[in-house]
Short mmCIF file of N, CA, C and O in Angstrom, two decimals:
data_model
loop_
_atom_site.label_atom_id
_atom_site.label_comp_id
_atom_site.label_asym_id
_atom_site.label_seq_id
_atom_site.Cartn_x
_atom_site.Cartn_y
_atom_site.Cartn_z
N UNK A 12 41.08 -53.36 -7.76
CA UNK A 12 42.24 -54.05 -7.71
C UNK A 12 42.90 -53.21 -6.99
O UNK A 12 42.78 -51.99 -7.33
N UNK A 13 43.74 -54.21 -6.19
CA UNK A 13 44.69 -52.98 -5.01
C UNK A 13 46.09 -53.74 -5.70
O UNK A 13 46.20 -53.30 -6.42
N UNK A 14 46.85 -52.20 -5.30
CA UNK A 14 48.24 -52.12 -4.87
C UNK A 14 49.01 -53.49 -5.60
O UNK A 14 49.90 -53.40 -6.32
N UNK A 15 48.98 -54.48 -4.55
CA UNK A 15 49.32 -54.89 -4.44
C UNK A 15 49.21 -56.10 -5.79
O UNK A 15 50.08 -57.01 -5.91
N UNK A 16 48.18 -56.45 -5.90
CA UNK A 16 47.09 -56.70 -7.23
C UNK A 16 48.78 -56.82 -8.32
O UNK A 16 48.44 -57.46 -9.31
N UNK A 17 47.83 -55.30 -8.30
CA UNK A 17 48.63 -54.80 -9.68
C UNK A 17 50.08 -55.07 -9.55
O UNK A 17 50.60 -55.81 -10.57
N UNK A 18 50.60 -55.25 -8.75
CA UNK A 18 52.40 -55.90 -8.58
C UNK A 18 52.55 -56.62 -8.86
O UNK A 18 53.48 -57.26 -9.43
N UNK A 19 51.75 -58.16 -8.52
CA UNK A 19 51.94 -59.16 -9.03
C UNK A 19 51.86 -59.71 -10.53
O UNK A 19 52.48 -60.47 -10.46
N UNK A 20 50.77 -58.75 -10.79
CA UNK A 20 49.76 -59.19 -12.00
C UNK A 20 50.94 -58.65 -13.34
O UNK A 20 51.84 -59.18 -13.74
N UNK A 21 51.69 -57.20 -12.98
CA UNK A 21 52.60 -56.77 -13.59
C UNK A 21 54.23 -57.85 -13.64
O UNK A 21 55.01 -57.69 -14.24
N UNK A 22 54.16 -58.15 -12.32
CA UNK A 22 55.15 -59.78 -11.92
C UNK A 22 55.43 -60.39 -13.11
O UNK A 22 56.58 -60.60 -13.54
N UNK A 23 54.41 -60.82 -13.57
CA UNK A 23 54.05 -61.58 -14.38
C UNK A 23 55.32 -61.54 -16.08
O UNK A 23 55.39 -62.02 -16.74
N UNK A 24 55.25 -59.75 -16.44
CA UNK A 24 55.57 -59.60 -17.45
C UNK A 24 57.29 -59.91 -17.09
O UNK A 24 57.71 -60.12 -18.80
N UNK A 25 57.80 -60.42 -16.55
CA UNK A 25 59.58 -60.91 -16.70
C UNK A 25 60.34 -59.36 -15.89
O UNK A 25 60.68 -59.69 -16.52
N UNK A 26 59.33 -58.31 -16.73
CA UNK A 26 60.30 -57.18 -16.17
C UNK A 26 59.94 -56.45 -14.89
O UNK A 26 59.05 -56.77 -13.89
N UNK A 27 61.65 -55.38 -14.46
CA UNK A 27 61.35 -55.02 -12.97
C UNK A 27 60.16 -54.01 -13.22
O UNK A 27 59.71 -53.43 -14.40
N UNK A 28 59.95 -54.03 -11.64
CA UNK A 28 58.33 -53.15 -11.62
C UNK A 28 59.06 -52.71 -10.28
O UNK A 28 58.80 -53.01 -9.42
N UNK A 29 58.18 -51.51 -10.19
CA UNK A 29 58.20 -50.63 -8.54
C UNK A 29 57.13 -49.26 -9.22
O UNK A 29 56.25 -49.73 -10.10
N UNK A 30 56.46 -49.45 -7.32
CA UNK A 30 55.46 -48.38 -7.60
C UNK A 30 56.04 -47.16 -6.97
O UNK A 30 56.87 -46.68 -7.10
N UNK A 31 55.00 -45.84 -7.95
CA UNK A 31 55.78 -44.83 -7.93
C UNK A 31 57.45 -44.22 -8.52
O UNK A 31 56.55 -43.31 -9.59
N UNK A 32 58.72 -44.93 -8.52
CA UNK A 32 59.66 -44.95 -9.02
C UNK A 32 60.63 -45.33 -8.38
O UNK A 32 60.49 -45.67 -7.41
N UNK A 33 61.53 -44.95 -9.05
CA UNK A 33 62.84 -45.90 -8.25
C UNK A 33 63.55 -45.35 -7.70
O UNK A 33 63.91 -43.57 -7.57
N UNK A 34 64.55 -45.25 -6.65
CA UNK A 34 64.93 -44.40 -5.51
C UNK A 34 66.06 -44.49 -6.78
O UNK A 34 67.08 -44.68 -7.30
N UNK A 35 66.52 -42.74 -6.60
CA UNK A 35 68.13 -42.45 -6.98
C UNK A 35 68.99 -42.85 -7.08
O UNK A 35 69.56 -43.82 -5.81
N UNK A 36 68.91 -43.22 -8.24
CA UNK A 36 71.08 -44.21 -8.89
C UNK A 36 70.69 -45.41 -8.60
O UNK A 36 71.31 -46.88 -8.30
N UNK A 37 69.29 -45.94 -7.81
CA UNK A 37 68.84 -47.47 -7.95
C UNK A 37 67.65 -47.95 -8.98
O UNK A 37 67.22 -49.30 -9.17
N UNK A 38 67.96 -48.00 -10.41
CA UNK A 38 66.93 -47.77 -11.85
C UNK A 38 67.82 -49.58 -12.30
O UNK A 38 68.86 -48.61 -12.21
N UNK A 39 66.79 -50.01 -12.60
CA UNK A 39 67.91 -51.64 -13.21
C UNK A 39 67.37 -50.94 -14.29
O UNK A 39 67.09 -50.14 -14.91
N UNK A 40 68.58 -51.75 -15.68
CA UNK A 40 68.76 -51.68 -16.95
C UNK A 40 66.89 -51.31 -17.89
O UNK A 40 67.04 -52.34 -16.73
N UNK A 41 67.05 -50.49 -18.53
CA UNK A 41 65.96 -50.57 -19.00
C UNK A 41 65.75 -52.26 -19.54
O UNK A 41 66.97 -52.94 -19.89
N UNK A 42 64.51 -52.59 -20.46
CA UNK A 42 63.08 -51.62 -20.25
C UNK A 42 62.93 -51.95 -18.49
O UNK A 42 62.65 -53.33 -17.83
N UNK A 43 62.12 -51.61 -17.86
CA UNK A 43 61.39 -51.32 -16.62
C UNK A 43 59.72 -51.21 -16.53
O UNK A 43 59.74 -50.61 -17.78
N UNK A 44 59.33 -51.36 -15.60
CA UNK A 44 57.69 -51.04 -15.11
C UNK A 44 58.11 -50.06 -13.95
O UNK A 44 58.52 -50.51 -13.25
N UNK A 45 57.50 -48.66 -13.98
CA UNK A 45 56.53 -47.91 -13.23
C UNK A 45 55.43 -48.12 -13.37
O UNK A 45 54.66 -47.56 -13.96
N UNK A 46 54.57 -47.87 -12.00
CA UNK A 46 52.59 -47.93 -12.18
C UNK A 46 52.93 -46.87 -10.80
O UNK A 46 53.33 -46.79 -10.00
N UNK A 47 51.55 -46.14 -11.16
CA UNK A 47 51.50 -45.65 -9.74
C UNK A 47 49.99 -44.87 -9.79
O UNK A 47 49.00 -44.93 -11.19
N UNK A 48 49.05 -45.16 -9.52
CA UNK A 48 47.95 -44.61 -8.86
C UNK A 48 47.58 -42.88 -9.03
O UNK A 48 48.10 -41.90 -8.51
N UNK A 49 47.04 -42.72 -10.20
CA UNK A 49 47.07 -41.24 -10.90
C UNK A 49 45.38 -40.30 -10.39
O UNK A 49 45.43 -39.03 -10.20
N UNK A 50 44.60 -41.20 -10.13
CA UNK A 50 43.41 -40.26 -9.46
C UNK A 50 42.67 -41.37 -9.10
O UNK A 50 42.91 -42.89 -8.75
N UNK A 51 41.71 -40.63 -7.86
CA UNK A 51 40.69 -42.15 -6.83
C UNK A 51 39.58 -41.58 -6.54
O UNK A 51 39.32 -40.10 -6.44
N UNK A 52 38.81 -41.71 -6.43
CA UNK A 52 37.28 -41.26 -6.53
C UNK A 52 36.32 -42.55 -5.99
O UNK A 52 35.58 -43.78 -6.24
N UNK A 53 35.59 -41.80 -4.81
CA UNK A 53 34.44 -42.37 -4.40
C UNK A 53 33.33 -41.90 -4.05
O UNK A 53 33.06 -40.55 -4.71
N UNK A 54 32.42 -42.81 -4.59
CA UNK A 54 31.20 -42.19 -5.00
C UNK A 54 29.94 -42.89 -4.38
O UNK A 54 30.10 -44.04 -3.76
N UNK A 55 28.44 -42.50 -3.75
CA UNK A 55 27.86 -42.56 -3.37
C UNK A 55 26.45 -42.36 -3.02
O UNK A 55 25.74 -41.57 -3.65
N UNK A 56 25.92 -42.74 -2.13
CA UNK A 56 24.33 -42.59 -1.73
C UNK A 56 24.56 -41.95 -0.36
O UNK A 56 24.79 -41.78 0.42
N UNK A 57 22.62 -41.72 0.35
CA UNK A 57 22.63 -41.87 1.17
C UNK A 57 22.91 -42.64 2.19
O UNK A 57 22.88 -42.28 3.85
N UNK A 58 23.23 -43.15 1.32
CA UNK A 58 23.91 -44.47 2.83
C UNK A 58 25.16 -45.07 3.19
O UNK A 58 25.91 -45.85 3.62
N UNK A 59 26.50 -43.47 2.09
CA UNK A 59 27.22 -44.09 2.09
C UNK A 59 28.16 -43.66 1.06
O UNK A 59 28.03 -44.12 -0.16
N UNK A 60 29.47 -43.63 1.16
CA UNK A 60 30.30 -44.37 0.13
C UNK A 60 30.72 -45.47 -0.48
O UNK A 60 31.01 -46.48 0.60
N UNK A 61 30.23 -46.11 -2.03
CA UNK A 61 29.19 -47.36 -2.43
C UNK A 61 30.39 -47.89 -3.09
O UNK A 61 30.66 -48.85 -3.03
N UNK A 62 30.90 -46.61 -4.19
CA UNK A 62 31.58 -47.33 -5.30
C UNK A 62 32.85 -46.25 -5.11
O UNK A 62 32.75 -45.26 -4.41
N UNK A 63 33.87 -46.94 -5.96
CA UNK A 63 35.42 -46.37 -5.62
C UNK A 63 36.21 -46.86 -7.00
O UNK A 63 35.62 -47.92 -7.38
N UNK A 64 36.42 -45.29 -7.83
CA UNK A 64 36.81 -45.24 -8.86
C UNK A 64 38.47 -44.70 -9.32
O UNK A 64 38.96 -43.77 -8.32
N UNK A 65 39.57 -45.70 -9.60
CA UNK A 65 40.97 -46.03 -9.34
C UNK A 65 41.71 -45.43 -10.41
O UNK A 65 40.74 -46.39 -11.48
N UNK A 66 42.17 -44.97 -10.69
CA UNK A 66 42.65 -44.85 -12.44
C UNK A 66 44.29 -44.91 -12.14
O UNK A 66 45.23 -43.93 -10.91
N UNK A 67 45.51 -44.99 -12.58
CA UNK A 67 46.64 -45.51 -12.54
C UNK A 67 47.52 -45.94 -13.74
O UNK A 67 46.54 -46.45 -14.99
N UNK A 68 48.31 -45.28 -14.04
CA UNK A 68 49.12 -45.56 -14.65
C UNK A 68 50.46 -46.35 -15.04
O UNK A 68 51.23 -46.83 -13.50
N UNK A 69 50.42 -47.07 -15.95
CA UNK A 69 51.97 -47.97 -15.78
C UNK A 69 52.22 -47.64 -16.87
O UNK A 69 52.01 -47.58 -18.31
N UNK A 70 53.49 -47.48 -16.32
CA UNK A 70 54.79 -46.44 -17.53
C UNK A 70 55.78 -47.66 -17.77
O UNK A 70 56.64 -48.23 -17.00
N UNK A 71 55.54 -48.00 -19.52
CA UNK A 71 56.60 -48.73 -19.78
C UNK A 71 58.02 -47.74 -20.61
O UNK A 71 57.65 -47.29 -21.08
N UNK A 72 59.09 -48.09 -19.54
CA UNK A 72 60.18 -47.43 -20.31
C UNK A 72 61.06 -48.39 -20.61
O UNK A 72 62.27 -49.39 -20.66
N UNK A 73 61.98 -48.18 -22.13
CA UNK A 73 62.81 -48.86 -22.88
C UNK A 73 63.83 -48.40 -23.95
O UNK A 73 64.04 -46.43 -23.37
N UNK A 74 64.88 -48.42 -23.95
CA UNK A 74 65.67 -47.73 -24.53
C UNK A 74 65.64 -47.35 -25.99
O UNK A 74 66.07 -45.86 -26.17
N UNK A 75 64.74 -48.30 -26.54
CA UNK A 75 64.51 -48.20 -27.86
C UNK A 75 63.11 -48.45 -27.97
O UNK A 75 63.14 -48.85 -26.99
N UNK A 76 62.44 -47.66 -29.40
CA UNK A 76 60.89 -48.71 -29.23
C UNK A 76 60.53 -49.84 -29.02
O UNK A 76 62.39 -50.31 -29.79
N UNK A 77 60.53 -50.83 -28.30
CA UNK A 77 60.63 -52.01 -27.99
C UNK A 77 59.08 -52.31 -28.65
O UNK A 77 58.39 -52.63 -27.65
N UNK A 78 58.66 -53.23 -29.30
CA UNK A 78 57.25 -53.62 -30.04
C UNK A 78 56.84 -54.70 -28.51
O UNK A 78 56.51 -55.34 -28.38
N UNK A 79 58.41 -56.16 -28.70
CA UNK A 79 58.02 -56.97 -27.91
C UNK A 79 57.73 -56.64 -26.21
O UNK A 79 57.62 -57.66 -25.57
N UNK A 80 58.46 -55.67 -25.58
CA UNK A 80 57.89 -55.51 -24.13
C UNK A 80 56.77 -55.51 -24.35
O UNK A 80 56.04 -55.41 -23.57
N UNK A 81 55.85 -54.51 -25.35
CA UNK A 81 55.38 -54.01 -25.52
C UNK A 81 53.60 -54.87 -25.28
O UNK A 81 52.79 -54.79 -25.03
N UNK A 82 54.23 -55.82 -26.84
CA UNK A 82 53.48 -57.27 -26.45
C UNK A 82 53.30 -58.09 -25.57
O UNK A 82 52.36 -58.87 -24.98
N UNK A 83 54.29 -58.01 -23.96
CA UNK A 83 54.72 -59.25 -23.49
C UNK A 83 53.76 -58.52 -22.10
O UNK A 83 52.54 -58.91 -22.32
N UNK A 84 53.21 -56.20 -21.83
CA UNK A 84 52.70 -56.34 -20.79
C UNK A 84 51.27 -55.95 -21.29
O UNK A 84 50.60 -56.32 -20.42
N UNK A 85 50.79 -55.85 -22.67
CA UNK A 85 49.79 -55.79 -23.17
C UNK A 85 49.16 -57.26 -23.30
O UNK A 85 47.60 -57.52 -23.02
N UNK A 86 49.96 -58.91 -23.24
CA UNK A 86 49.54 -59.45 -23.35
C UNK A 86 49.22 -60.25 -21.56
O UNK A 86 47.96 -60.97 -21.60
N UNK A 87 49.27 -59.94 -20.38
CA UNK A 87 49.33 -59.72 -19.36
C UNK A 87 48.25 -58.90 -19.16
O UNK A 87 46.53 -59.18 -18.53
N UNK A 88 47.91 -57.80 -19.43
CA UNK A 88 46.57 -57.11 -18.87
C UNK A 88 44.94 -57.54 -19.63
O UNK A 88 44.72 -58.52 -19.08
N UNK A 89 45.60 -58.47 -21.18
CA UNK A 89 44.81 -58.64 -21.93
C UNK A 89 43.92 -59.89 -21.26
O UNK A 89 42.97 -60.06 -21.13
N UNK A 90 45.41 -60.42 -20.42
CA UNK A 90 45.00 -62.32 -19.90
C UNK A 90 44.20 -61.93 -18.65
O UNK A 90 43.10 -62.75 -18.40
N UNK A 91 43.85 -60.83 -18.58
CA UNK A 91 43.63 -60.07 -17.12
C UNK A 91 42.58 -59.49 -17.36
O UNK A 91 41.83 -59.19 -16.09
N UNK A 92 41.77 -59.90 -18.54
CA UNK A 92 40.91 -58.90 -18.40
C UNK A 92 40.61 -57.17 -18.17
O UNK A 92 39.58 -56.77 -18.10
N UNK A 93 41.73 -56.62 -18.64
CA UNK A 93 42.04 -54.97 -18.47
C UNK A 93 41.66 -54.32 -19.29
O UNK A 93 42.69 -54.50 -19.96
N UNK A 94 40.89 -53.68 -19.58
CA UNK A 94 40.91 -52.18 -20.82
C UNK A 94 42.03 -51.35 -20.22
O UNK A 94 42.67 -51.20 -19.31
N UNK A 95 42.65 -50.74 -21.49
CA UNK A 95 43.74 -50.19 -21.39
C UNK A 95 43.46 -48.53 -22.26
O UNK A 95 42.91 -49.48 -23.60
N UNK A 96 43.72 -47.43 -22.03
CA UNK A 96 43.69 -46.65 -23.36
C UNK A 96 46.15 -46.31 -23.18
O UNK A 96 47.10 -46.65 -21.90
N UNK A 97 46.37 -45.84 -23.96
CA UNK A 97 47.68 -46.55 -24.39
C UNK A 97 48.40 -45.16 -24.76
O UNK A 97 47.86 -44.98 -26.02
N UNK A 98 49.48 -44.34 -24.77
CA UNK A 98 50.36 -43.33 -25.80
C UNK A 98 51.43 -43.51 -24.97
O UNK A 98 52.17 -43.78 -24.33
N UNK A 99 52.31 -43.67 -25.78
CA UNK A 99 54.12 -42.96 -25.62
C UNK A 99 54.94 -41.42 -25.93
O UNK A 99 53.90 -40.94 -26.84
N UNK A 100 55.62 -41.75 -25.20
CA UNK A 100 56.47 -40.48 -25.70
C UNK A 100 57.54 -40.74 -26.21
O UNK A 100 58.69 -41.68 -24.61
N UNK A 101 59.10 -40.05 -26.71
CA UNK A 101 60.24 -40.39 -26.47
C UNK A 101 60.72 -39.13 -25.35
O UNK A 101 60.24 -37.95 -25.03
N UNK A 102 61.44 -39.46 -24.52
CA UNK A 102 61.87 -38.77 -23.25
C UNK A 102 63.18 -38.11 -23.66
O UNK A 102 64.62 -38.12 -23.16
N UNK A 103 63.26 -36.62 -23.88
CA UNK A 103 64.89 -36.59 -24.21
C UNK A 103 65.78 -36.40 -23.15
O UNK A 103 67.03 -36.66 -23.69
N UNK A 104 65.13 -35.76 -22.66
CA UNK A 104 66.37 -35.30 -21.00
C UNK A 104 66.63 -36.62 -20.35
O UNK A 104 67.53 -37.00 -20.02
N UNK A 105 66.32 -38.02 -20.97
CA UNK A 105 66.44 -39.33 -20.46
C UNK A 105 67.05 -40.47 -21.38
O UNK A 105 67.62 -41.31 -20.63
N UNK A 106 67.21 -40.00 -23.03
CA UNK A 106 66.80 -40.57 -23.71
C UNK A 106 66.81 -42.39 -24.20
O UNK A 106 67.42 -43.28 -23.49
N UNK A 107 65.61 -42.24 -23.53
CA UNK A 107 65.25 -43.21 -23.22
C UNK A 107 62.86 -42.69 -23.93
O UNK A 107 62.89 -41.93 -23.81
N UNK A 108 62.70 -44.07 -24.22
CA UNK A 108 60.84 -44.41 -24.71
C UNK A 108 60.35 -44.40 -23.44
O UNK A 108 60.54 -45.21 -22.17
N UNK A 109 58.87 -43.58 -23.53
CA UNK A 109 57.89 -43.93 -22.08
C UNK A 109 57.34 -45.08 -22.96
O UNK A 109 56.44 -43.76 -24.21
N UNK A 110 56.15 -45.80 -22.81
CA UNK A 110 54.78 -46.06 -23.33
C UNK A 110 53.98 -45.97 -21.70
O UNK A 110 54.21 -46.71 -21.26
N UNK A 111 52.57 -45.15 -21.65
CA UNK A 111 51.75 -45.21 -20.55
C UNK A 111 51.04 -45.69 -21.32
O UNK A 111 49.99 -45.48 -22.21
N UNK A 112 50.30 -46.76 -20.05
CA UNK A 112 49.09 -47.09 -20.09
C UNK A 112 47.86 -46.81 -19.26
O UNK A 112 48.24 -47.57 -18.13
N UNK A 113 47.07 -46.28 -19.22
CA UNK A 113 46.19 -46.13 -18.54
C UNK A 113 45.51 -47.04 -18.02
O UNK A 113 44.12 -47.43 -19.14
N UNK A 114 44.41 -47.60 -17.12
CA UNK A 114 43.80 -48.56 -16.50
C UNK A 114 42.93 -48.24 -15.32
O UNK A 114 43.11 -47.07 -14.38
N UNK A 115 41.51 -48.45 -15.73
CA UNK A 115 40.03 -47.83 -14.70
C UNK A 115 39.84 -49.31 -14.00
O UNK A 115 39.69 -49.92 -14.60
N UNK A 116 39.73 -49.04 -12.60
CA UNK A 116 39.43 -49.99 -11.56
C UNK A 116 37.65 -49.67 -10.46
O UNK A 116 38.03 -48.21 -10.78
N UNK A 117 36.39 -49.83 -10.72
CA UNK A 117 35.56 -49.92 -10.34
C UNK A 117 34.97 -50.62 -9.19
O UNK A 117 35.32 -52.62 -9.76
N UNK A 118 34.81 -50.61 -8.13
CA UNK A 118 34.77 -52.33 -7.37
C UNK A 118 33.66 -50.92 -5.97
O UNK A 118 34.00 -49.94 -5.48
N UNK A 119 32.59 -52.06 -5.35
CA UNK A 119 31.80 -51.65 -4.35
C UNK A 119 33.45 -51.70 -3.00
O UNK A 119 33.94 -52.48 -3.12
N UNK A 120 32.33 -50.74 -2.26
CA UNK A 120 33.28 -50.74 -0.67
C UNK A 120 32.79 -51.09 0.31
O UNK A 120 31.79 -51.46 0.33
#
């Protein structure tokens, strides 16, 4: 799945979405989403690189623990058939919650 396709999928949540980060002073009101490719690997054989593996983190930021926003995002991922791992944290310095969904894609090149 390409970054543009991930953005289109995440737009279905109705939450503001950006790749990598919001520009300083430009972040919208919480909740919002940020996604970023955290790893990329190509694999192949004597015929060249034939397989690619990309890992993305989708980060949900909220002012309080927000099961509703989590459920909306998870429903979009589920409908898209995307498996994910999830973990969360409270960011003291930012005074917000962060829930990170890690997703993996394998595709032929």
